[in-house]
Tab-separated table of C-alpha atoms in Angstrom:
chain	number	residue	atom	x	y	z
A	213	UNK	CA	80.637	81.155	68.247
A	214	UNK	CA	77.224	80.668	68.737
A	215	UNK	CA	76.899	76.653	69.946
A	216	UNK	CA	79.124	78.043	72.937
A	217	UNK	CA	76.333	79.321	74.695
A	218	UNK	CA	74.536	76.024	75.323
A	219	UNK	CA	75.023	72.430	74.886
A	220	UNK	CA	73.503	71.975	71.314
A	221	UNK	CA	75.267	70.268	68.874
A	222	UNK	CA	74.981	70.466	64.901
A	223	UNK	CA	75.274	66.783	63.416
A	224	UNK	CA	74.831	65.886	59.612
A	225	UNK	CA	72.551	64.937	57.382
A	226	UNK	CA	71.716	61.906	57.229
A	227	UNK	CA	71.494	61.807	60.650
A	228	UNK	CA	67.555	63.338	60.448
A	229	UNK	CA	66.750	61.127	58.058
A	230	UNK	CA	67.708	58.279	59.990
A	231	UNK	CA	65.405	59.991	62.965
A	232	UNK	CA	62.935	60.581	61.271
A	233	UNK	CA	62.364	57.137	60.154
A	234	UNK	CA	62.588	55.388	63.364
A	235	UNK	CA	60.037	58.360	64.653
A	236	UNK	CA	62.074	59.951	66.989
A	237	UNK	CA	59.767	63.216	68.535
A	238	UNK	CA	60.541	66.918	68.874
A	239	UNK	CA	62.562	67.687	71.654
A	240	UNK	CA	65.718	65.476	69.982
A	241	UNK	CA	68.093	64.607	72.847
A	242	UNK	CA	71.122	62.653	72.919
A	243	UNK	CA	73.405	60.728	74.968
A	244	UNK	CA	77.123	61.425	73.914
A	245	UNK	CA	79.584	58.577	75.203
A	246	UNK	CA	83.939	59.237	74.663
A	247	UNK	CA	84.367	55.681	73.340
A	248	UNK	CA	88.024	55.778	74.894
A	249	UNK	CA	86.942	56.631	78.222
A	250	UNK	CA	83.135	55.998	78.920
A	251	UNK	CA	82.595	59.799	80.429
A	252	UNK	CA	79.312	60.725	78.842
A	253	UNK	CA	76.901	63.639	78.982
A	254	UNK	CA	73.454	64.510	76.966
A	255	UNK	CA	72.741	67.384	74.937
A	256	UNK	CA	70.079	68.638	72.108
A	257	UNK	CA	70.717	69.247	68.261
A	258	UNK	CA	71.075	72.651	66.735
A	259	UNK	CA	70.813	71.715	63.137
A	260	UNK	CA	71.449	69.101	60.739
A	261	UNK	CA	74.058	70.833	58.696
A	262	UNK	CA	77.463	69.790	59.302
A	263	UNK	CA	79.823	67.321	56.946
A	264	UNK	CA	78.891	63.438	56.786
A	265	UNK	CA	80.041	61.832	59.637
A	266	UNK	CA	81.289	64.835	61.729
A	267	UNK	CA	79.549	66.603	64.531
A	268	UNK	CA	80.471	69.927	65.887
A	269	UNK	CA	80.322	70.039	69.905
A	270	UNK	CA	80.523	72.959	72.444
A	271	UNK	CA	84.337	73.320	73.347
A	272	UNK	CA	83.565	73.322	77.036
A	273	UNK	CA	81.555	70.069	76.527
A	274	UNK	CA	84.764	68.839	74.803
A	275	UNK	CA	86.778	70.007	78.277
A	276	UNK	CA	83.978	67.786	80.313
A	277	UNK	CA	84.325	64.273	78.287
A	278	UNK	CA	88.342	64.901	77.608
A	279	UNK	CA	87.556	65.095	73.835
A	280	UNK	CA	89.974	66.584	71.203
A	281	UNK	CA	89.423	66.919	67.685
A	282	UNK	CA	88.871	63.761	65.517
A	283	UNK	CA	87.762	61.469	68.738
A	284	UNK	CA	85.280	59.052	67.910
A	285	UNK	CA	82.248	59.116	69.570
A	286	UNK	CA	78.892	57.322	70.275
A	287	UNK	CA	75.312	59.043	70.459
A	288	UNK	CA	71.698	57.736	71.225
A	289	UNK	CA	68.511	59.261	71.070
A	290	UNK	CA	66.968	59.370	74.426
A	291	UNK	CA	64.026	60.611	76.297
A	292	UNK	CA	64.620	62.576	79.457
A	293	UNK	CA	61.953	63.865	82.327
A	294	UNK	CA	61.310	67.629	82.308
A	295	UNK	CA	63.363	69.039	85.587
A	296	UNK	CA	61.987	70.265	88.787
A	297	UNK	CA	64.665	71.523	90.505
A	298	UNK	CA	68.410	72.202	89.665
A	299	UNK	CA	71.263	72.773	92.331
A	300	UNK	CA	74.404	74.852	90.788
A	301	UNK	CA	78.082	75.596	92.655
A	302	UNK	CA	79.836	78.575	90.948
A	303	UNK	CA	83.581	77.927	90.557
A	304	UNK	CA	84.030	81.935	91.784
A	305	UNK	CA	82.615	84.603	93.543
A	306	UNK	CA	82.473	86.827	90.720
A	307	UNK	CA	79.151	85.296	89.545
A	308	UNK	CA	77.700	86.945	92.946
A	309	UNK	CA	78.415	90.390	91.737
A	310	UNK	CA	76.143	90.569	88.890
A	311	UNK	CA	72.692	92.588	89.864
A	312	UNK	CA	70.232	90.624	88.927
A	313	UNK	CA	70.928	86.279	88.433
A	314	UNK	CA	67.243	85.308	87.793
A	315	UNK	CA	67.252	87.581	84.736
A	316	UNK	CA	70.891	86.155	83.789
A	317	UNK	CA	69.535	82.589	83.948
A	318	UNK	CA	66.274	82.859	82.383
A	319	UNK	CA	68.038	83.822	79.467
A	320	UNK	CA	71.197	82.294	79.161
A	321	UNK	CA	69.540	78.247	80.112
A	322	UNK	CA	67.554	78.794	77.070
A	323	UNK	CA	70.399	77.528	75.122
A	324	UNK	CA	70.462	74.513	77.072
A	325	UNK	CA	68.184	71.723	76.280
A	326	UNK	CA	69.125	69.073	79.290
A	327	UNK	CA	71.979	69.008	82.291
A	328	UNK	CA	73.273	66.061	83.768
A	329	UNK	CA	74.124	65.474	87.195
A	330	UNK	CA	78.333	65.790	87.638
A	331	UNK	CA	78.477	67.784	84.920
A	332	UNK	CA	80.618	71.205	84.616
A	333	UNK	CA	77.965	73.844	82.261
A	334	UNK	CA	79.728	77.632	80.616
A	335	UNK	CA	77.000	80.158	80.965
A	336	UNK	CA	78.476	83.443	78.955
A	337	UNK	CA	76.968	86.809	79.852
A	338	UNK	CA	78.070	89.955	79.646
A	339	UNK	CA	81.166	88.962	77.564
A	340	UNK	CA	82.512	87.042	80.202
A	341	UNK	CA	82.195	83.228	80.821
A	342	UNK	CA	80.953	81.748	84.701
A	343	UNK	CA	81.232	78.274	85.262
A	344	UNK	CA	78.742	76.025	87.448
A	345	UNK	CA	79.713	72.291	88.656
A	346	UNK	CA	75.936	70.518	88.364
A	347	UNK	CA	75.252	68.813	91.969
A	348	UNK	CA	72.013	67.820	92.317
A	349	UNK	CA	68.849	67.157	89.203
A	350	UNK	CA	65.682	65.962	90.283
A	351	UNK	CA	63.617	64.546	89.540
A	352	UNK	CA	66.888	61.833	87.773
A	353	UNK	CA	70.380	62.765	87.101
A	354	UNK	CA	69.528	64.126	83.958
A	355	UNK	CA	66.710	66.402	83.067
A	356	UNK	CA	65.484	68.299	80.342
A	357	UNK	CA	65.058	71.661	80.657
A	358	UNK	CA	62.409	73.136	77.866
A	359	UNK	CA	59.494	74.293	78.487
A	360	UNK	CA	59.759	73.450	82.288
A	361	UNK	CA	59.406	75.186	85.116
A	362	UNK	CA	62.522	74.446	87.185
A	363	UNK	CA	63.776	75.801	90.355
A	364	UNK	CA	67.165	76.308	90.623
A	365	UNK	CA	69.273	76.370	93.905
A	366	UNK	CA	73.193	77.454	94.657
A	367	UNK	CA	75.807	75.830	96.926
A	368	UNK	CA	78.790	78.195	97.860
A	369	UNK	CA	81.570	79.030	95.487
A	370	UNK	CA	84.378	77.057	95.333
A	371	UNK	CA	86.512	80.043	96.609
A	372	UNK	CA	84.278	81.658	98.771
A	373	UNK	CA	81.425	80.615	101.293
A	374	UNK	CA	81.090	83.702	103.768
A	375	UNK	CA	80.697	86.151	101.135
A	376	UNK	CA	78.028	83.986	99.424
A	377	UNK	CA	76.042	83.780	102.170
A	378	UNK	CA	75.596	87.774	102.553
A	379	UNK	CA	74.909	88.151	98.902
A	380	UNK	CA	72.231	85.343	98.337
A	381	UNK	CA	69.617	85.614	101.004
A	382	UNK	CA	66.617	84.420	99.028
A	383	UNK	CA	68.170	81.198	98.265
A	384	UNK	CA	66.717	78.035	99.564
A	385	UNK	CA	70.321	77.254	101.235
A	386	UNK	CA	70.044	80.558	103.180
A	387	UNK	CA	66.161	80.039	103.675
A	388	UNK	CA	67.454	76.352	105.441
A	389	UNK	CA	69.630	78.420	107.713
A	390	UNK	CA	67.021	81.229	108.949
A	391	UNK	CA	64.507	78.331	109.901
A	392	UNK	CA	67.376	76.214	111.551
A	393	UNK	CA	67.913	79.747	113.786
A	394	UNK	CA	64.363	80.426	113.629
A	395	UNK	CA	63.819	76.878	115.292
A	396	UNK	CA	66.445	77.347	117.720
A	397	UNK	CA	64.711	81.070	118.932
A	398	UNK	CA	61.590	79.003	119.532
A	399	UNK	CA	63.219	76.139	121.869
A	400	UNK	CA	64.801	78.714	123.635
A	401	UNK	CA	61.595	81.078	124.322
A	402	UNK	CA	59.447	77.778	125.277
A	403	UNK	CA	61.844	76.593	127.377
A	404	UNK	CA	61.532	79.847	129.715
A	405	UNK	CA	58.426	80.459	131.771
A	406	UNK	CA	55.801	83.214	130.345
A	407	UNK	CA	55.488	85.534	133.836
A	408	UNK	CA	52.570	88.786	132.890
A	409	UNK	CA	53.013	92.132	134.462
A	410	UNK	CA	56.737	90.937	135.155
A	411	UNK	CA	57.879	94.841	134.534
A	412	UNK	CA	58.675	97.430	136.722
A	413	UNK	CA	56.478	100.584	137.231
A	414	UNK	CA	58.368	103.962	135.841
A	415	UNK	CA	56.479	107.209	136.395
A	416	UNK	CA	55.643	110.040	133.738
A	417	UNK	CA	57.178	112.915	135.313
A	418	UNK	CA	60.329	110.864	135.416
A	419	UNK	CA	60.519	110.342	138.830
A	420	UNK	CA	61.651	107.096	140.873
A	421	UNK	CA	58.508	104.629	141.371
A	422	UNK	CA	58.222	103.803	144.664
A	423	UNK	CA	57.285	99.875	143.647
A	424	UNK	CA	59.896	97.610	144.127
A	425	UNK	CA	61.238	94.704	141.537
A	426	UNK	CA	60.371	92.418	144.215
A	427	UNK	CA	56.846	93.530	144.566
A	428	UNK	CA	56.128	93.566	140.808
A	429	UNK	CA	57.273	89.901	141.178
A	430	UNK	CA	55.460	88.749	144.020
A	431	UNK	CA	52.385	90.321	142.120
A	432	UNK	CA	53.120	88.455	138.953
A	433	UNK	CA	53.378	85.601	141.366
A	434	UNK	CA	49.884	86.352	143.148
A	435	UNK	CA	48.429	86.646	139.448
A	436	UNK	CA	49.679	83.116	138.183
A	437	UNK	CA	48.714	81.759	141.168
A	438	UNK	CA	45.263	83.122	141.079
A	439	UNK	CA	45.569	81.686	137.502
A	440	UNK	CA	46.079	78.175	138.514
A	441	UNK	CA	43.324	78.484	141.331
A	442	UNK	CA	40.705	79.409	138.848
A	443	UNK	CA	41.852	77.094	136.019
A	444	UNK	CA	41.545	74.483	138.954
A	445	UNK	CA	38.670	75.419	139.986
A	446	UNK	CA	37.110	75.550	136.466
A	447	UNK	CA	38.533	72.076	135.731
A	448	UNK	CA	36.522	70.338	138.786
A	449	UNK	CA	33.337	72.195	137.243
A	450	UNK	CA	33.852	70.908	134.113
A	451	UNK	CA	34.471	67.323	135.397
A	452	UNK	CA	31.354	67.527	138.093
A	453	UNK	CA	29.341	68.498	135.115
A	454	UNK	CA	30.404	65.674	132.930
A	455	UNK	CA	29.755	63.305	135.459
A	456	UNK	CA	25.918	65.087	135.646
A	457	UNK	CA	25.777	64.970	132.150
A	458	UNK	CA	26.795	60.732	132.125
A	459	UNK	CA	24.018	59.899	134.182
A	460	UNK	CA	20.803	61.238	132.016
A	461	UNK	CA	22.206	58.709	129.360
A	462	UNK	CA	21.777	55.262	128.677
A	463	UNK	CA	24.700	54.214	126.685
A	464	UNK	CA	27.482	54.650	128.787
A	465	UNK	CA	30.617	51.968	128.605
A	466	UNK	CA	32.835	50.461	131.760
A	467	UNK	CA	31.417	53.424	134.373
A	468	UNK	CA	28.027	52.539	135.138
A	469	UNK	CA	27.631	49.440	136.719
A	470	UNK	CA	24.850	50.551	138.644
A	471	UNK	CA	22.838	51.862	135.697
A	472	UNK	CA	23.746	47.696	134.247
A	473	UNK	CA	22.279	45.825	136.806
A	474	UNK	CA	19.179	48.059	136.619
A	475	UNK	CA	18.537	47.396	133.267
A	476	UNK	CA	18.979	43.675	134.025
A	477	UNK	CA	16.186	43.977	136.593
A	478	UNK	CA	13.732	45.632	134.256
A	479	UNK	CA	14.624	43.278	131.792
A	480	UNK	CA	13.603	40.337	133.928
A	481	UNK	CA	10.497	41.953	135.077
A	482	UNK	CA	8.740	41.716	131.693
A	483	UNK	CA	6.741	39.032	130.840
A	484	UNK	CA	7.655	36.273	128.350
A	485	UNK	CA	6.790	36.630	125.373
A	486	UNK	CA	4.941	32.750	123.935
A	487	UNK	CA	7.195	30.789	121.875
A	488	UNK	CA	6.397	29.958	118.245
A	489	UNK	CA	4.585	26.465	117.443
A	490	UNK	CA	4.309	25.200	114.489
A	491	UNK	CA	1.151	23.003	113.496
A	492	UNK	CA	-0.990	24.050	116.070
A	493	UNK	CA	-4.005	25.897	114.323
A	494	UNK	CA	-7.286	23.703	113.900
A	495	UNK	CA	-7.880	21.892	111.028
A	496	UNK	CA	-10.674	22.223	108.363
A	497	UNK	CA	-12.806	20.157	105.410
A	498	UNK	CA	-13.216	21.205	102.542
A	499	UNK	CA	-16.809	19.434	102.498
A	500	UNK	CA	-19.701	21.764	104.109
């Protein structure tokens, strides 16, 4: 009753000593083949206790690879990449009823050493069994699963996708949807123009303000207005003042011509400079 609760298997044996030898490593994993019809899956090893030449399997594992007792079948040590993230359907909505599912999966994916992408996985809890078709393992389409930290995602039951999404807000699917809507909010708020002081007046003592709607808008209008005006007027400062600023320097590209053909005056107006020539010092004896 116990190897239903994951997806270890108990092989014989001889089987470790065989492993052993060729120095197969701790985490043992395995790649389980149907050799009638190819469907395959991978799983971990329980113990090495079982009769020579039999393995015991999971019955729902049996279920996945169409496996009855007796069937012959092929395994392979293998080496998997510890999983980053892990995306789960439920076949029914009663798995969203449970209070808390991140306490219910810590413990019950402890029995499971690896899960392969297409696969259907039986977690028990609570002395009832939920089933989860495997969509999506990254960072391949089979991971392993020990020692790992994983995140795990959820697509909508099979028989119910409303319901799911009241019940599983802090889900990344739901988190995709409140940023798609959250998006959508923005567009629509830039889209409109921002207009300050676009209220109407209302009075303390509760009586009728005497300010119309159209003069709070034709204020709001004066103010923006007044708003461009200045934001004009500071932008010709700023340009005025970078044009100031241009002239004190003397490295200035494709604006000064001016300041060019200056240089090229002063340039010419210094005197040459007397070439080099070689051989031209006097010559001396070495006799007094």
């Amino acid at each position: 009753s116990n190897l239903e609760s994951g997806n270890k298997i108990i092989m014989p044996p001889s089987a470790l000593d065989e492993l052993l030898y060729a120095g197969v490593e701790y985490p043992m994993l395995f790649e389980i083949r149907n050799s009638s019809n190819g469907k395959f899956s991978h799983c971990g090893v329980l113990e090495f206790t079982a009769e020579e030449g039999k393995i015991f399997v999971p019955s729902w594992m049996m279920k996945n690879m169409q496996l009855e007792d007796g069937n012959l079948v092929f395994l392979r040590s293998t080496t998997l990449a510890k999983g980053t993230f892990l995306k789960l359907q439920p076949h029914t909505k009663d798995f969203l009823d449970l209070s808390n599912i991140k306490a219910m999966l810590e413990t019950t994916l402890r029995s499971f050493s690896c899960v392969t992408t297409g696969d259907t996985i039986m977690i028990p809890y609570n002395k009832k069994e939920y089933y989860f078709d495997v969509i999506e393992t990254k960072p391949s389409n089979a991971i392993s699963i020990i020692e790992t930290d994983c995140e795990v995602d959820f697509a909508p039951p099979l028989d119910s996708e409303e319901e799911f999404k009241k019940k599983l807000p802090s889900t990344s699917y739901d988190r995709k949807q409140q940023q798609q809507a959250h998006d959508s909010d923005n567009v629509t708020t830039k889209s409109g123009e921002f207009l300050p002081f676009s209220g109407s007046a209302r009075r303390l003592d509760g009586k009728p303000s005497t300010q119309s709607a159209e003069q709070a808008s034709s204020s709001s209008g004066m103010a923006k207005q007044k708003g461009d005006n200045e934001h004009k007027s500071s932008d010709s400062k700023t340009s005025s003042n970078n044009v100031s600023s241009r002239t004190s320097g003397k490295l200035l590209f494709g604006s000064r011509p001016q300041e060019s053909q200056q240089h090229k005056a002063e340039t010419t107006q210094k005197p040459k400079e007397p070439k080099f020539q070689a051989f031209t010092g006097k010559k001396y004896s070495l006799r007094s």
